[in-house]
CSV table of C-alpha atoms in Angstrom, one decimal:
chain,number,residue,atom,x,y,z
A,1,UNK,CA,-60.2,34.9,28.9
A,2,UNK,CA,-62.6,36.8,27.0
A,3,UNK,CA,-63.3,39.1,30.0
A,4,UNK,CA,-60.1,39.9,30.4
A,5,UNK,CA,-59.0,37.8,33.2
A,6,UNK,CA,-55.4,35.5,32.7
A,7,UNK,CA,-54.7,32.1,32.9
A,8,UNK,CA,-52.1,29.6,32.4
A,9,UNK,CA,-52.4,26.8,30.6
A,10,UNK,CA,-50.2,23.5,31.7
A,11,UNK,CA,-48.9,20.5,30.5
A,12,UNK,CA,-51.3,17.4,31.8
A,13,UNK,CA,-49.4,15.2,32.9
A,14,UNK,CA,-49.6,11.4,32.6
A,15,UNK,CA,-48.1,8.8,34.6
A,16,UNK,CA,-47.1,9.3,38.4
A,17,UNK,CA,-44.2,10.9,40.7
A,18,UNK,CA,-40.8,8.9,41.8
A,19,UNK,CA,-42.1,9.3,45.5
A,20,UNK,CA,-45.6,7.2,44.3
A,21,UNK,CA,-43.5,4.5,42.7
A,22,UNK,CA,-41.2,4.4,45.8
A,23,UNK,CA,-44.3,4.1,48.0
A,24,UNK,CA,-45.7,1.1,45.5
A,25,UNK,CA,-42.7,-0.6,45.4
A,26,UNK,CA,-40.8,0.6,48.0
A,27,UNK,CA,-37.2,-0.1,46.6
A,28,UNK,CA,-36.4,0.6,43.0
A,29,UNK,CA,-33.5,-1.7,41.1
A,30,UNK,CA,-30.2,0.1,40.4
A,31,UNK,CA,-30.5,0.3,36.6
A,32,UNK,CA,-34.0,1.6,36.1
A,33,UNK,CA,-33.3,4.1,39.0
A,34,UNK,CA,-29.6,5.3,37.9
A,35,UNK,CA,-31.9,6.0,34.3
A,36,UNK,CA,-34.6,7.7,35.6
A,37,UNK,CA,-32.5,9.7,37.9
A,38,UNK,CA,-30.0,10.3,34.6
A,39,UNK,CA,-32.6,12.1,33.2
A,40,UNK,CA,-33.2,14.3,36.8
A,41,UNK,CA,-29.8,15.1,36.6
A,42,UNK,CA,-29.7,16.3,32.9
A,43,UNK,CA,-32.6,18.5,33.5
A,44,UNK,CA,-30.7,20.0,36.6
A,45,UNK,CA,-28.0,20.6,34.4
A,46,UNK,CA,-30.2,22.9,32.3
A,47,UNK,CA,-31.1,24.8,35.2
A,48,UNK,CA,-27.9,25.6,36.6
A,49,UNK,CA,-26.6,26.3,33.2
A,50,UNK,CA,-29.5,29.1,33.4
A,51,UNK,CA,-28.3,30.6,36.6
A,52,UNK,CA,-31.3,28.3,38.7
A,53,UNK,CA,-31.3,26.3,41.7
A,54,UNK,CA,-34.4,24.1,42.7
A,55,UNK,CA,-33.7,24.5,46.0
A,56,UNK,CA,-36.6,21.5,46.5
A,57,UNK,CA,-35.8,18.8,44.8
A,58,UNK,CA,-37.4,15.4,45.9
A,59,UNK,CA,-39.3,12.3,44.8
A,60,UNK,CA,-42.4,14.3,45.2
A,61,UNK,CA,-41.1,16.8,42.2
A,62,UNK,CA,-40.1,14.0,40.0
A,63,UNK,CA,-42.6,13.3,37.9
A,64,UNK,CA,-42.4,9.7,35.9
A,65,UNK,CA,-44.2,10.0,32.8
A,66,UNK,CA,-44.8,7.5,29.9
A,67,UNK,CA,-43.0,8.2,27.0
A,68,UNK,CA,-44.1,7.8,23.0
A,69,UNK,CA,-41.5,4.6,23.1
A,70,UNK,CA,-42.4,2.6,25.9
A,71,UNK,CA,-39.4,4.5,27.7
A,72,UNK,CA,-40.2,6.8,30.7
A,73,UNK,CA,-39.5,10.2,30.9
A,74,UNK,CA,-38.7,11.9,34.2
A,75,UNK,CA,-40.0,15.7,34.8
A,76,UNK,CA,-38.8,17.9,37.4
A,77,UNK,CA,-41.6,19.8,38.8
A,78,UNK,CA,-42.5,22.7,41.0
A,79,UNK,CA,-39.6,25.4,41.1
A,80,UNK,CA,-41.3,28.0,43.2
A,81,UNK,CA,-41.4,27.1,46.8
A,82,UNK,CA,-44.8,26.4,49.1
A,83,UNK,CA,-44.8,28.6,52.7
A,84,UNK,CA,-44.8,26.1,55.7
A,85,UNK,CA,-44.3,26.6,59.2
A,86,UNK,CA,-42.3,24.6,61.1
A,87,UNK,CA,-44.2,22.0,63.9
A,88,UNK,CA,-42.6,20.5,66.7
A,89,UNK,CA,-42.8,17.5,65.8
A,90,UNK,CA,-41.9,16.2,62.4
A,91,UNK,CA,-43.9,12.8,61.2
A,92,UNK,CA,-43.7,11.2,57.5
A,93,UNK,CA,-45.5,14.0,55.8
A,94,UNK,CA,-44.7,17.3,57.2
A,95,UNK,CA,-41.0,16.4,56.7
A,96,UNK,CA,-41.7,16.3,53.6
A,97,UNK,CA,-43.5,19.6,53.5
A,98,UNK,CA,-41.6,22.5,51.9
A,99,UNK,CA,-40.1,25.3,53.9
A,100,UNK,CA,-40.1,28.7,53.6
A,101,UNK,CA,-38.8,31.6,55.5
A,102,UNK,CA,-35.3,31.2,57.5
A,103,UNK,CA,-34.5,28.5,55.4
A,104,UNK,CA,-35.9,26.9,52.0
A,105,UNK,CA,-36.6,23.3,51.0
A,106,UNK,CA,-37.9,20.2,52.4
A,107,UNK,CA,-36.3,19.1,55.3
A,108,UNK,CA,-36.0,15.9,54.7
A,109,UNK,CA,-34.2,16.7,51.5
A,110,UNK,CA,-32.2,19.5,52.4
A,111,UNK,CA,-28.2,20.1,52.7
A,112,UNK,CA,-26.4,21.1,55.8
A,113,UNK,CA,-25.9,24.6,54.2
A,114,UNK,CA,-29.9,25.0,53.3
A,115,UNK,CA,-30.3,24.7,57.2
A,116,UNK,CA,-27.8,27.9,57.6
A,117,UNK,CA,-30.5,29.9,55.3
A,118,UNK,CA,-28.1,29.1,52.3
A,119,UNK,CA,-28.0,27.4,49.1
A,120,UNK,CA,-26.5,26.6,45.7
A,121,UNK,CA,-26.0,24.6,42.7
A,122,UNK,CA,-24.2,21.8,45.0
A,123,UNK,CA,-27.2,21.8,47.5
A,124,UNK,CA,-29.3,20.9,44.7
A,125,UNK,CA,-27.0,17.8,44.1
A,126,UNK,CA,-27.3,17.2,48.0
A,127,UNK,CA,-31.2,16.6,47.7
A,128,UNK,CA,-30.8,14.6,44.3
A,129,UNK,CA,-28.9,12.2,46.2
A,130,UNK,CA,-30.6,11.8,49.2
A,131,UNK,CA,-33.5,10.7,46.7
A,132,UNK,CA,-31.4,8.7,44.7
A,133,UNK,CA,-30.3,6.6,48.1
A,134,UNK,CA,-33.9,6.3,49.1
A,135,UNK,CA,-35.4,4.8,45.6
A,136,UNK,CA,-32.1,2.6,45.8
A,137,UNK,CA,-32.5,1.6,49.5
A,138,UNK,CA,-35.9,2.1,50.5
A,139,UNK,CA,-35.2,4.5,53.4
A,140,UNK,CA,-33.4,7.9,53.3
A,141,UNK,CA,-30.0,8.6,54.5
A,142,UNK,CA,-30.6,10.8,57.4
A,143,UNK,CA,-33.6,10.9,59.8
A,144,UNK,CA,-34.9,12.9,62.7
A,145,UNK,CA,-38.1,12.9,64.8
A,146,UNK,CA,-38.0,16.8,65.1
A,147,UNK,CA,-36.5,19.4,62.5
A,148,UNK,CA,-33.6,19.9,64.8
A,149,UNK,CA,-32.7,16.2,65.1
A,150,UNK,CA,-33.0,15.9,61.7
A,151,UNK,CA,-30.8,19.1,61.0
A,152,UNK,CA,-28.2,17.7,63.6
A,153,UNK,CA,-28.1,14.2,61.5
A,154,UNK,CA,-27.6,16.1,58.1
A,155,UNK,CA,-25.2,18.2,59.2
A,156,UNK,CA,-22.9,15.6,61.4
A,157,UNK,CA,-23.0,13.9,57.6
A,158,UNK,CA,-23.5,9.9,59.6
A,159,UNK,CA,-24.8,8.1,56.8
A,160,UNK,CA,-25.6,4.7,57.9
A,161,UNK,CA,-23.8,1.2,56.8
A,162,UNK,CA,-25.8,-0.4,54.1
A,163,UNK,CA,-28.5,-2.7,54.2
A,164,UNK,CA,-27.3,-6.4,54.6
A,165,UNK,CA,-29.5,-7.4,51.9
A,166,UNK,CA,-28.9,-4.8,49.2
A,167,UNK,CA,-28.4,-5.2,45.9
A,168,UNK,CA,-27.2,-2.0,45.3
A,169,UNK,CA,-23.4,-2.0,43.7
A,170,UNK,CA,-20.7,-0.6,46.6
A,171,UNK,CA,-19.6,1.8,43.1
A,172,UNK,CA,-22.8,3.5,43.1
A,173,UNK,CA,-22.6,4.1,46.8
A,174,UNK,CA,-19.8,5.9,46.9
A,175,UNK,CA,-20.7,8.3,44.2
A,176,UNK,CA,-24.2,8.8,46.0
A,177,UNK,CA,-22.1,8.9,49.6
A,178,UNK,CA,-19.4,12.1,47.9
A,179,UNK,CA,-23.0,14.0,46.9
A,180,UNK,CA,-23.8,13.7,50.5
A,181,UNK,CA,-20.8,15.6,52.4
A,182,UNK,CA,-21.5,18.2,54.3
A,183,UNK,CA,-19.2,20.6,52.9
A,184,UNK,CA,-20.5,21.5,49.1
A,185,UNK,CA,-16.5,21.7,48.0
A,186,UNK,CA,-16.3,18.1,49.2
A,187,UNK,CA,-19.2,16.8,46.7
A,188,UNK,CA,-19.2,16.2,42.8
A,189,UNK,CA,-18.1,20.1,41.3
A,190,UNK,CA,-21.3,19.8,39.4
A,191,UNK,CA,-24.0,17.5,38.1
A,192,UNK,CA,-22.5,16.6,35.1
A,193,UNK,CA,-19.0,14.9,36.9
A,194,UNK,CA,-22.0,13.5,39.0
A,195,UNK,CA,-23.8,11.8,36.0
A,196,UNK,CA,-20.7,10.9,34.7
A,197,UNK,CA,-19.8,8.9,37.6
A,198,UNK,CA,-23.0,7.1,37.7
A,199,UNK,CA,-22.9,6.3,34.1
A,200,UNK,CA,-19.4,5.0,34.3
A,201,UNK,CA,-20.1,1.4,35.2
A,202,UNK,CA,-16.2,-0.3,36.2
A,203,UNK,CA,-17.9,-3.5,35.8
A,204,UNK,CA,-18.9,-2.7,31.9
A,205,UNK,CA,-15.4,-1.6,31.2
A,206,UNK,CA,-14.2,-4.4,32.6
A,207,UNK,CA,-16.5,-6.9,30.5
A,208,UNK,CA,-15.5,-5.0,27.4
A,209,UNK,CA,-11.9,-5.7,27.6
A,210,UNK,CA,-12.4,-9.3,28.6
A,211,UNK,CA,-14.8,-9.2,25.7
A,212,UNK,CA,-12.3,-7.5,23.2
A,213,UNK,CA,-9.7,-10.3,25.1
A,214,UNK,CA,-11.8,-13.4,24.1
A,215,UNK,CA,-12.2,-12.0,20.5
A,216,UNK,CA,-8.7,-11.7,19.4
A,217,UNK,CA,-8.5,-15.3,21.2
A,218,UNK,CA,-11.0,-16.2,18.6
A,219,UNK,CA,-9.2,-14.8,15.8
A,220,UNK,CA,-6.0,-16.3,16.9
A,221,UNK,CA,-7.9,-20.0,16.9
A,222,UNK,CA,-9.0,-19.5,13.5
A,223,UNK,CA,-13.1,-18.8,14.8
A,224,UNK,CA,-13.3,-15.0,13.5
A,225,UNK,CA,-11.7,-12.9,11.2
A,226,UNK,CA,-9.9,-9.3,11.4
A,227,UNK,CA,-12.6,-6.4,11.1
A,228,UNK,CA,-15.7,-9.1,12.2
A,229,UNK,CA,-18.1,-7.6,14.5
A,230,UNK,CA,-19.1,-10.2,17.4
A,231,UNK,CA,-21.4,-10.3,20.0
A,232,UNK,CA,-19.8,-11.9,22.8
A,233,UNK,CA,-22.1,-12.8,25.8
A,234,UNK,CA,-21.2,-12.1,29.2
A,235,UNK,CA,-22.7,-11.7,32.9
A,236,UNK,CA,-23.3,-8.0,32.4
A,237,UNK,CA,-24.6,-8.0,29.5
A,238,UNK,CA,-23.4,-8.8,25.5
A,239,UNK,CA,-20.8,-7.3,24.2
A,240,UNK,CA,-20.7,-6.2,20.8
A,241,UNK,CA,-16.4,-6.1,19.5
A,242,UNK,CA,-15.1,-5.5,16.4
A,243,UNK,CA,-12.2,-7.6,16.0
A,244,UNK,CA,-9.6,-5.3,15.3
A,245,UNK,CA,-5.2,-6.3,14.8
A,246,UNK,CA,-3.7,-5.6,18.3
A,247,UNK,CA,-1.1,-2.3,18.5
A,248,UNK,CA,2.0,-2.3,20.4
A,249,UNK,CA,3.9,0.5,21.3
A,250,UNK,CA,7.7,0.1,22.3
A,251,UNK,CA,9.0,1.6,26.2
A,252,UNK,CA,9.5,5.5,24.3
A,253,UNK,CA,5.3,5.1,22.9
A,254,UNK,CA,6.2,4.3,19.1
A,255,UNK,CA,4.2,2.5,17.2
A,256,UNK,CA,5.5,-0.7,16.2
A,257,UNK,CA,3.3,-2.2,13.8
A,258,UNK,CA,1.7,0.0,11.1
């Protein structure tokens, strides 16, 4: 200021955090979350690139903000850490209260390790999926009425069966369930084999070939034509295939049509 004083000036931001959508809707579908939590991911990447771990990563630090083409755009926020003292008993909103002293985080989100006063890039993935499995499910994966309880849950690693009633795919589980060992050599080696498991859908592969399958059956009934692009529909989703000549390959891997 003009007298000398500092001050910061900061982005305003529009729009609200993942943990106020979760608490307006409660459970978030699989596609919209698994691309909202894409871009969380991404922007972890960038930070562990740099050398910096969050260390208190959860819904609350999330922000969802509206983007200039109708798509939102999810913000991490808050890398610094809050001082809280532990209570006695832990309810809703002090578990979600940010930690500091013998160990850092929110204990709600935190990995086994972050209880033993430690922490790296892989505890970051930890918290980033038990907020992935609570948009997806509703609830998070481990609970506890006291700190302690809640420590002993995270680090025993019992993540309970699934809702009954999900709708969440069993192939998105288990990359959620591998981010949630206890031991940090046991999860994804970093975000981006993390990402790269959520983005690889077996279900869309397995459309596109049936799609690529119906095509040449098209060509061979006389409906398309070699190097026509078609737009096959099916349950997951149209599928756009150029219709290409198949290639065969004899028993050595040579190429037998050219």
């Amino acid at each position: 200021l003009e007298d000398g004083r500092p001050f910061i000036v900061m982005e305003l931001l529009e729009g609200e955090s993942l943990y106020d959508r979760m608490a307006r809707v409660r459970i978030i579908d699989a596609p919209t979350t698994v691309r909202i939590i894409g871009q969380v991911a991404k922007g972890l990447m960038k930070a562990h690139g740099a050398g910096i771990v969050h260390r208190d990563l959860k819904p609350e630090n999330i922000h969802l903000c509206p983007g200039e083409d109708g798509e939102e755009i999810a913000k991490i926020l808050d890398f610094g850490l809050a001082k809280f003292y532990s209570p006695v008993e832990v309810d809703e909103k002090t578990a979600r209260l940010t930690r500091e002293g013998a160990v850092f985080g929110t204990p709600a989100y935190m990995s086994p390790e972050q209880f033993r006063a430690t922490g790296r890039a892989r505890s970051d993935q930890f918290s980033f999926c038990v907020a992935l499995y609570e948009a997806l499910y509703g609830e998070r994966p481990f609970v506890g009425r006291t700190v302690r309880t809640l420590a002993d849950a995270v680090t025993r690693g019992q993540v309970p069966p699934a809702p009954a009633s999900t709708h969440v795919p069993s192939w998105i589980r288990k990359v959620i369930l591998r981010g949630l060992r206890r031991k940090p050599d046991e999860r994804w080696p970093s975000m981006e084999a993390l990402l790269a498991a959520l983005e690889r859908d077996p279900r869309v592969r397995w459309w596109q070939a049936a799609g690529a399958t119906i095509a040449l059956a098209l060509v061979a009934g006389g409906r398309a034509r070699l190097g026509q692009t078609l737009y096959v529909p099916m349950p997951a989703g149209d599928i756009e295939v150029e219709v290409t000549a198949p290639v065969f390959y004899d028993a050595a891997g040579a190429r037998l049509n050219d």
